[in-house]
């Protein structure tokens, strides 16, 4: 199939997932007819706004959009990272980006910054992500050439540091139940009560990054055949690495800010896509956001409907689905052809 | 070459590569010191030398992939530094030493990468690009394998895919970094037959080799490097007779008596 057909197929699947999210989200199931009448604005004969309409407009629609954008951002960041590291096992977590974001958010929660400004916690998450990647970049770029191995090693170190910081804050907050439960909420990732302000928070990050990423497709393809080889065909490697890092920071920052730490999407989504449509980044960069969005909306639905009216944390669901699937892929790949 | 693919494709240009006083130091360690060399078109130029003599670094220096401490690279009389990156990629193509891939590109996708220097960032491939890919696939007998995943190919097939990629760039100067080291004897001979044909067709071939037999049997001209310096340069026969190999490699060619005429083999000599 051509790249365009794949993109259309993925778009269709995303729209289906969004429709499912609207019908099945929350603790009650709505029929498509109910949804349609609420969307069309047909109130009851006595002129009152039906409560379904509010649920739809202020809870379900923003939640579905937020989910789509978070999934899209993580999947796109995953494609970029795996391309840069020439390793299908890389993900935004490798460079400490998610750990940095989580640390920022957790610190803000512990300091009760959300009482000062509504978006203090997401803002701190973005700052944490950027700070982590900045530290990694500054350490790795100290050499004359930006070496991928060096980046990974710095990422491991930064990851460890931020995770330790997060654990420390969590330990110090155990006697304050309210704060520690919020922290755990962040660390496992969720889309509960995400409204339009969250959609507006992540939208510029994603909207800015997607078109810029598409420009990197060919250079990322070349990089997969080796650095020297890529250089000989005109790829500007240092510039490419800087751009991939910057774009991944924007994407991961936005995603962590809205949903906390949602694991495995950035790892599994690109991997699945590569298996079904090949490693060409011109196709991957277009379809990964659509596929990631679909995947996250469906995971979010499972998290809402598994044991209603309780919600299971989204990050637990993505890991429960993504982890075994990933193991399956690895086992399948290793089988001799 | 200068005005893009059309000029290069028309073959109106014979890029002659000249290296002037090339020195490269990596991490404070001198790798190449004052290399002067000319590479003419329509020839197979071999670069030989013991391990660590700077052969691969010389190719990198030609591509501008390592910073040069001194010297100039002239392509058709014009300084390589004055080329922009894509322009240079249309003039010089590299067949890398390591053709291993972890990602399952199709053969035709790898060959298509040779057209990237001809395309603007978001531009789709034009009929001319697809034609160049077809031509390169045909030339390397890869048409039956075009849809195959490169990670499932044998070493020889993968090597051919990367040579096809280099041809698809329409560059007339091909650099090959030890193209035969992982191949069996039959495939080695195939590669050299192809390189000779390309040279006869006006390509300039610069090939780094470990295998002296192949260098002396198939190259038109040989550059000998020794610990980052040029030890010698000339026709294969001149090099063999000059005794430079004894100094550089510590080997000499010895004649073995045989019923069907003399056989030759390399013998170790004390340096």
XYZ file of C-alpha atoms in Angstrom:
608
model
C 0.000 0.000 0.000
C 1.181 3.509 -0.707
C 1.909 5.988 2.054
C -1.242 7.939 1.330
C -3.496 4.903 1.610
C -1.943 3.963 4.935
C -2.475 7.484 6.203
C -6.122 7.407 5.132
C -6.643 4.044 6.815
C -5.090 5.285 10.044
C -7.189 8.436 9.930
C -10.324 6.323 9.546
C -9.340 4.166 12.519
C -8.675 7.267 14.616
C -12.105 8.691 13.790
C -13.716 5.368 14.710
C -11.835 5.302 18.011
C -12.922 8.865 18.735
C -16.553 7.951 18.034
C -16.227 4.966 20.356
C -14.717 7.228 22.993
C -17.691 9.558 22.765
C -20.219 6.715 23.026
C -18.569 4.597 25.681
C -16.529 7.028 27.740
C -17.286 7.608 31.418
C -19.392 5.370 33.572
C -22.430 5.285 31.313
C -22.943 4.073 27.778
C -24.688 6.355 25.326
C -26.212 5.242 22.071
C -25.058 7.033 18.925
C -28.580 8.518 18.665
C -28.310 10.100 22.105
C -24.891 11.461 21.214
C -26.194 12.824 17.959
C -29.174 14.578 19.514
C -26.918 16.102 22.175
C -24.463 17.272 19.508
C -27.304 18.660 17.377
C -28.378 20.670 20.406
C -31.944 19.347 20.474
C -32.966 20.125 24.050
C -35.962 18.643 25.779
C -39.356 20.232 25.033
C -39.283 22.293 28.242
C -36.196 24.173 26.941
C -33.673 22.877 29.475
C -30.207 21.900 28.275
C -29.907 18.153 28.665
C -27.173 17.025 30.986
C -25.857 14.742 28.205
C -24.866 17.799 26.276
C -22.670 19.083 29.087
C -21.161 15.661 29.637
C -20.363 15.468 25.969
C -18.970 18.942 25.506
C -17.089 19.393 28.754
C -16.036 15.860 29.601
C -16.035 13.367 26.768
C -15.029 15.427 23.734
C -12.071 17.185 25.386
C -10.976 13.888 26.923
C -11.006 12.141 23.549
C -9.084 15.006 21.962
C -6.590 15.141 24.806
C -6.106 11.373 24.486
C -5.606 11.593 20.736
C -3.032 14.370 21.116
C -1.135 12.662 23.934
C -0.987 9.382 22.003
C -0.017 11.198 18.821
C 2.763 13.127 20.573
C 4.221 10.064 22.275
C 4.143 7.956 19.117
C 5.746 10.710 17.051
C 8.439 11.263 19.680
C 9.036 7.494 19.645
C 9.531 7.422 15.879
C 11.970 10.332 16.075
C 13.965 8.783 18.922
C 14.120 5.326 17.358
C 15.288 6.892 14.113
C 17.943 8.961 15.832
C 19.271 6.053 17.859
C 18.888 3.616 14.975
C 17.381 1.335 17.550
C 13.803 0.073 17.530
C 13.913 -0.167 21.322
C 14.530 3.539 21.949
C 11.753 5.759 23.288
C 11.314 9.225 24.799
C 12.101 7.614 28.148
C 15.646 6.759 27.067
C 16.935 10.308 27.302
C 15.345 10.948 30.674
C 12.704 13.190 29.090
C 9.693 11.526 30.703
C 11.516 11.139 34.030
C 12.369 14.843 33.955
C 8.783 15.759 33.157
C 7.441 13.574 35.943
C 9.926 15.050 38.392
C 8.828 18.572 37.480
C 5.174 17.702 37.937
C 5.761 15.840 41.194
C 7.798 18.716 42.586
C 5.011 21.138 41.715
C 2.440 18.903 43.402
C 4.564 18.556 46.540
C 5.005 22.324 46.727
C 1.232 22.758 46.212
C 1.905 25.035 43.253
C -1.455 24.193 41.711
C -3.073 26.416 44.302
C -1.220 29.363 42.747
C -2.034 28.709 39.084
C -4.255 26.157 37.412
C -1.676 24.921 34.957
C 1.303 25.030 37.325
C 1.708 21.271 37.382
C 1.577 20.715 33.606
C 3.865 23.725 33.189
C 6.343 22.215 35.640
C 6.195 18.955 33.664
C 7.128 20.741 30.449
C 9.928 22.563 32.222
C 11.198 19.275 33.691
C 11.254 17.579 30.287
C 13.125 20.423 28.704
C 15.554 20.666 31.550
C 16.317 16.927 31.348
C 16.961 17.052 27.608
C 18.979 20.228 27.956
C 21.240 18.586 30.526
C 21.650 15.502 28.332
C 22.393 17.614 25.296
C 24.837 19.892 27.100
C 26.740 16.900 28.478
C 26.777 15.003 25.183
C 27.567 18.000 22.981
C 30.723 18.750 24.948
C 32.486 16.548 22.418
C 33.338 17.748 18.942
C 30.704 15.512 17.379
C 27.386 14.549 18.925
C 27.782 10.830 19.534
C 24.688 8.707 19.911
C 26.297 6.392 22.435
C 27.260 9.371 24.544
C 23.712 10.710 24.361
C 22.301 7.411 25.600
C 24.763 7.204 28.485
C 23.974 10.761 29.540
C 20.274 9.924 29.198
C 20.644 6.943 31.506
C 22.385 9.093 34.102
C 19.821 11.899 33.918
C 16.974 9.379 33.994
C 18.354 7.815 37.160
C 18.828 11.182 38.834
C 15.309 12.411 38.136
C 13.731 9.096 39.105
C 15.640 9.220 42.376
C 14.442 12.779 42.928
C 10.853 11.728 42.301
C 11.157 8.795 44.699
C 12.667 11.079 47.321
C 9.758 13.518 47.110
C 7.307 10.624 47.257
C 9.035 9.241 50.364
C 8.949 12.632 52.058
C 5.234 12.987 51.296
C 3.988 9.623 52.549
C 2.454 11.149 55.673
C 0.466 13.613 53.552
C -1.998 11.293 51.875
C -3.534 13.870 49.549
C -0.211 14.812 48.017
C 1.214 11.342 47.715
C -1.926 10.048 45.986
C -1.711 12.924 43.514
C 1.926 12.089 42.880
C 1.129 8.456 42.186
C -1.649 9.658 39.913
C 0.980 11.521 37.883
C 3.450 8.705 37.850
C 0.991 6.208 36.421
C -0.597 8.605 33.945
C -4.277 9.380 33.474
C -6.736 11.389 31.417
C -9.308 11.741 34.206
C -10.964 15.180 34.274
C -8.915 16.493 31.374
C -10.763 19.444 29.877
C -10.389 21.878 27.039
C -7.592 23.729 28.837
C -5.500 20.565 28.578
C -6.288 20.190 24.891
C -5.222 23.799 24.361
C -2.060 23.144 26.378
C -0.797 20.273 24.236
C -2.138 21.437 20.868
C 0.548 24.049 20.110
C 3.349 21.608 21.003
C 1.983 18.979 18.688
C 0.864 21.386 15.978
C 4.306 22.946 15.799
C 6.219 19.689 15.884
C 4.383 17.546 13.355
C 5.139 19.613 10.228
C 8.741 20.185 11.322
C 9.189 16.440 11.850
C 8.102 15.663 8.302
C 11.090 17.635 7.030
C 13.419 15.204 8.815
C 12.022 12.056 7.173
C 14.678 11.571 4.498
C 17.618 12.364 6.756
C 16.298 9.877 9.317
C 16.065 7.224 6.599
C 19.653 7.907 5.622
C 20.817 7.778 9.224
C 19.466 4.220 9.505
C 22.103 3.125 6.982
C 24.947 4.492 9.131
C 26.358 7.930 9.936
C 29.041 8.012 7.272
C 26.656 6.692 4.692
C 24.073 9.330 5.648
C 26.688 12.078 5.501
C 27.785 10.997 2.028
C 24.209 11.428 0.777
C 23.958 14.947 2.102
C 22.429 14.531 5.578
C 23.562 17.148 8.077
C 23.973 14.902 11.093
C 24.635 17.338 13.921
C 21.761 19.529 12.841
C 19.512 16.473 12.516
C 20.369 15.282 16.027
C 19.732 18.696 17.547
C 16.376 18.979 15.799
C 15.254 15.498 16.794
C 16.133 16.249 20.414
C 14.300 19.563 20.377
C 11.180 18.177 18.716
C 11.092 15.157 21.050
C 11.388 17.501 24.028
C 8.416 19.537 22.811
C 6.313 16.445 22.178
C 7.179 14.602 25.374
C 6.786 17.770 27.432
C 3.287 18.355 26.117
C 2.257 14.726 26.616
C 3.629 14.425 30.159
C 2.057 17.759 31.063
C -1.412 16.553 30.092
C -1.405 12.877 31.022
C 1.571 12.240 33.308
C 3.770 9.245 32.615
C 2.061 7.036 30.071
C 4.474 4.280 29.175
C 4.940 2.088 26.121
C 3.003 4.159 23.575
C 6.185 5.797 22.271
C 7.883 2.421 22.160
C 5.184 0.126 20.807
C 3.356 2.335 18.309
C 6.350 2.971 16.005
C 7.370 -0.654 16.284
C 3.984 -1.988 15.197
C 3.818 0.496 12.339
C 7.278 -0.490 11.150
C 6.227 -4.139 11.060
C 3.160 -3.480 8.938
C 4.311 -0.687 6.645
C 8.109 -0.756 6.693
C 10.740 1.572 8.144
C 10.418 4.469 5.677
C 10.123 7.590 7.833
C 8.108 9.413 5.233
C 5.278 6.959 5.958
C 6.036 6.475 9.653
C 6.038 10.148 10.604
C 2.628 10.599 8.988
C 0.944 7.504 10.368
C 2.498 7.298 13.852
C 0.512 10.237 15.298
C -2.758 8.819 13.958
C -1.996 5.332 15.215
C -0.739 6.579 18.592
C -3.906 8.622 19.029
C -6.095 5.619 18.217
C -4.138 3.404 20.578
C -4.360 5.844 23.476
C -8.081 6.536 23.061
C -8.796 2.807 23.100
C -6.568 2.280 26.148
C -8.345 5.146 27.875
C -11.689 3.523 27.111
C -10.514 0.286 28.672
C -9.297 2.205 31.711
C -12.754 3.747 32.117
C -14.841 0.656 31.505
C -12.814 -2.096 33.136
C -14.297 -1.739 36.633
C -16.863 1.109 36.451
C -17.460 3.443 38.126
C -13.792 3.292 39.193
C -11.083 4.182 36.691
C -7.930 2.169 36.315
C -4.908 4.421 35.718
C -4.234 4.864 32.002
C -0.489 4.221 32.314
C -1.244 0.829 33.849
C -3.475 -0.089 30.898
C -0.993 1.015 28.228
C 1.745 -0.946 29.932
C -0.488 -3.997 30.440
C -1.415 -4.007 26.750
C 1.860 -2.705 25.369
C 4.268 -4.800 27.424
C 3.065 -8.290 26.459
C 2.480 -7.188 22.877
C 6.013 -5.925 22.705
C 7.349 -9.220 24.070
C 5.285 -11.030 21.452
C 6.808 -8.874 18.713
C 10.316 -9.554 19.962
C 9.709 -13.308 20.106
C 8.209 -13.290 16.631
C 11.061 -11.263 15.208
C 13.678 -13.606 16.556
C 12.164 -16.638 14.878
C 14.333 -17.650 11.911
C 12.785 -16.787 8.582
C 27.912 18.285 -11.484
C 27.852 21.950 -10.651
C 24.482 22.655 -12.180
C 22.997 19.475 -10.763
C 22.120 16.028 -11.989
C 21.493 16.903 -15.591
C 25.104 17.835 -16.244
C 26.424 14.884 -14.264
C 24.015 12.477 -15.935
C 24.931 13.665 -19.398
C 28.495 12.558 -18.763
C 29.865 15.792 -20.116
C 32.025 16.070 -17.051
C 34.844 13.907 -15.825
C 35.447 14.721 -12.199
C 39.116 14.409 -11.530
C 39.824 14.259 -7.866
C 42.946 15.944 -6.568
C 44.143 15.852 -2.982
C 46.632 18.489 -1.912
C 48.540 18.143 1.341
C 45.671 16.478 3.222
C 46.293 16.159 6.961
C 43.808 14.865 9.490
C 44.202 14.618 13.246
C 41.608 12.995 15.474
C 41.739 13.632 19.206
C 45.170 15.177 18.861
C 46.465 12.071 17.112
C 47.722 12.536 13.541
C 45.945 10.070 11.226
C 46.913 11.466 7.841
C 49.903 13.698 7.139
C 50.407 15.666 3.954
C 48.764 13.350 1.428
C 49.003 14.467 -2.203
C 47.240 12.336 -4.775
C 45.485 12.553 -8.128
C 42.655 10.262 -9.155
C 41.831 10.223 -12.832
C 38.589 9.298 -14.442
C 38.033 6.038 -16.291
C 40.314 4.220 -13.874
C 40.074 1.895 -10.938
C 42.247 3.535 -8.282
C 43.080 1.284 -5.350
C 44.172 2.596 -1.947
C 46.138 0.006 0.020
C 48.027 0.022 3.288
C 48.368 -1.942 6.510
C 45.778 -1.661 9.303
C 45.770 1.836 10.741
C 47.478 3.427 7.756
C 44.586 5.878 7.289
C 42.846 4.395 4.237
C 39.278 4.819 5.475
C 40.095 8.220 6.962
C 41.279 9.303 3.525
C 37.831 8.526 2.113
C 36.225 10.428 4.991
C 38.486 13.383 4.356
C 37.451 13.417 0.690
C 33.799 13.468 1.767
C 34.455 16.193 4.339
C 33.168 13.881 7.067
C 36.254 14.477 9.237
C 37.715 17.900 9.902
C 40.927 18.443 7.943
C 43.883 19.998 9.705
C 45.269 21.158 6.390
C 44.993 20.662 2.679
C 42.499 20.966 -0.129
C 40.227 18.538 -1.951
C 39.680 19.596 -5.562
C 36.841 18.151 -7.596
C 37.124 18.938 -11.263
C 39.378 21.834 -10.273
C 36.884 23.263 -7.776
C 37.368 23.122 -4.035
C 35.063 20.562 -2.418
C 34.358 22.970 0.428
C 32.647 25.285 -2.007
C 30.065 22.624 -2.829
C 26.985 22.591 -0.671
C 26.226 19.271 0.973
C 23.645 18.044 -1.509
C 25.721 19.172 -4.451
C 28.704 17.227 -3.123
C 26.461 14.194 -2.627
C 25.532 14.385 -6.307
C 29.218 14.454 -7.267
C 30.696 11.791 -4.961
C 28.970 8.574 -3.881
C 30.178 6.336 -1.079
C 29.698 2.587 -0.759
C 30.249 2.184 2.991
C 32.244 -0.623 4.523
C 29.430 -1.591 6.851
C 26.248 -2.320 4.926
C 24.513 -3.991 7.855
C 21.012 -2.659 8.541
C 18.711 -3.180 11.521
C 15.655 -1.848 9.742
C 13.759 -3.757 7.068
C 13.998 -1.438 4.104
C 13.202 -2.894 0.725
C 16.032 -3.050 -1.800
C 14.342 -0.431 -3.967
C 13.898 1.868 -0.959
C 17.638 1.696 -0.264
C 18.449 2.447 -3.900
C 15.972 5.328 -3.893
C 18.023 6.960 -1.127
C 20.572 7.672 -3.840
C 18.077 10.154 -5.245
C 17.623 12.099 -2.000
C 20.392 14.598 -2.882
C 18.384 15.445 -6.000
C 15.161 16.183 -4.122
C 14.082 19.166 -2.047
C 12.957 18.262 1.485
C 9.277 17.471 0.901
C 9.430 16.924 -2.855
C 8.057 13.644 -4.209
C 10.202 11.517 -6.503
C 9.957 12.575 -10.117
C 9.821 10.147 -13.071
C 13.503 10.885 -13.654
C 14.356 9.684 -10.143
C 12.392 6.465 -10.535
C 14.106 5.923 -13.875
C 17.541 6.304 -12.272
C 16.539 3.750 -9.623
C 15.360 1.279 -12.297
C 18.581 1.741 -14.207
C 20.709 1.150 -11.098
C 18.678 -1.941 -10.117
C 19.011 -3.326 -13.632
C 22.726 -2.681 -13.777
C 23.320 -4.634 -10.538
C 20.890 -7.441 -11.490
C 18.686 -6.494 -8.566
C 15.361 -6.297 -10.392
C 14.210 -9.718 -9.120
C 15.148 -8.688 -5.566
C 13.717 -5.174 -5.614
C 10.865 -5.895 -3.172
C 13.040 -7.967 -0.835
C 13.809 -6.862 2.710
C 17.522 -5.928 2.781
C 17.981 -7.509 6.203
C 17.252 -10.907 4.592
C 19.839 -10.515 1.821
C 23.227 -12.203 1.713
C 26.349 -10.071 2.127
C 26.977 -9.996 -1.617
C 23.403 -8.990 -2.442
C 23.482 -6.236 0.171
C 26.765 -4.969 -1.210
C 25.163 -4.814 -4.661
C 22.187 -2.900 -3.254
C 24.539 -0.273 -1.821
C 26.495 -0.034 -5.079
C 23.164 0.423 -6.866
C 22.353 3.209 -4.408
C 25.662 4.879 -5.247
C 24.955 4.614 -8.980
C 21.469 6.065 -8.494
C 23.043 9.319 -7.284
C 24.466 9.724 -10.817
C 27.739 10.796 -9.230
C 30.673 9.975 -11.481
C 33.099 9.508 -8.615
C 32.578 6.370 -6.538
C 34.350 5.748 -3.238
C 34.249 2.171 -1.976
C 35.497 1.260 1.475
C 36.669 -2.375 1.434
C 33.782 -3.574 -0.700
C 34.925 -7.198 -0.878
C 36.028 -7.999 2.649
C 32.874 -9.985 3.514
C 32.410 -11.642 0.132
C 33.366 -15.025 -1.237
C 35.759 -15.271 -4.164
C 33.070 -15.463 -6.851
C 31.309 -12.345 -5.614
C 34.646 -10.562 -5.249
C 35.362 -11.181 -8.913
C 31.856 -9.999 -9.826
C 32.386 -6.732 -7.955
C 35.682 -6.082 -9.725
C 34.226 -6.917 -13.102
C 31.554 -4.323 -12.402
C 34.067 -1.734 -11.172
C 36.156 -2.200 -14.335
C 33.069 -1.786 -16.505
C 32.108 1.362 -14.651
C 35.615 2.743 -15.043
C 35.518 1.977 -18.783
C 32.241 3.875 -18.848
C 33.966 6.980 -17.518
C 33.450 6.620 -13.773
C 36.287 7.414 -11.405
C 36.633 4.590 -8.921
C 38.523 4.960 -5.651
C 38.504 1.692 -3.759
C 40.099 0.963 -0.390
C 41.350 -2.628 -0.323
C 42.869 -5.008 2.154
C 43.394 -7.769 -0.346
C 46.663 -7.136 -2.214
C 45.918 -9.841 -4.800
C 42.810 -8.005 -5.895
C 44.493 -4.636 -5.789
C 47.321 -5.715 -8.059
C 45.193 -7.784 -10.393
C 42.304 -5.374 -10.912
C 43.415 -1.812 -10.206
C 44.766 0.523 -12.873
C 46.594 2.568 -10.306
C 47.587 2.084 -6.700
C 48.130 4.484 -3.814
C 50.089 2.973 -0.920
C 49.592 4.490 2.533
C 51.826 3.809 5.491
C 51.118 5.210 8.953
C 49.227 8.192 7.571
C 51.765 9.053 4.881
C 51.859 8.369 1.204
C 54.451 5.631 0.709
C 54.065 5.305 -3.029
C 51.745 5.837 -5.963
C 51.822 4.310 -9.410
C 50.920 1.498 -11.782
C 50.622 -1.936 -10.142
C 53.732 -3.204 -11.905
C 55.825 -0.226 -10.745
C 54.700 -0.676 -7.171
C 55.471 -4.401 -7.219
C 58.931 -3.829 -8.598
C 59.792 -0.897 -6.357
C 60.117 -3.067 -3.263
C 57.906 -0.675 -1.325
C 55.654 -3.527 -0.203
C 58.502 -5.052 1.790
C 58.926 -1.800 3.670
C 55.237 -1.109 4.203
C 53.633 -4.536 4.653
C 56.698 -6.630 5.435
C 55.850 -9.040 2.609
C 57.243 -9.893 -0.791
C 55.946 -11.807 -3.762
C 57.618 -15.209 -4.014
C 57.610 -17.503 -7.010
C 56.632 -21.114 -6.412
C 57.794 -23.753 -8.888
C 54.951 -25.690 -10.457
C 54.333 -27.971 -13.400
C 51.959 -25.521 -15.088
C 54.291 -22.554 -14.875
C 55.100 -20.353 -11.898
C 52.666 -19.643 -9.071
C 53.051 -16.639 -6.836
C 52.380 -16.192 -3.154
C 53.067 -13.572 -0.467
C 55.928 -14.305 1.902
C 56.658 -12.524 5.196
C 60.015 -10.712 5.331
C 61.722 -9.274 8.378
C 61.364 -5.501 8.427
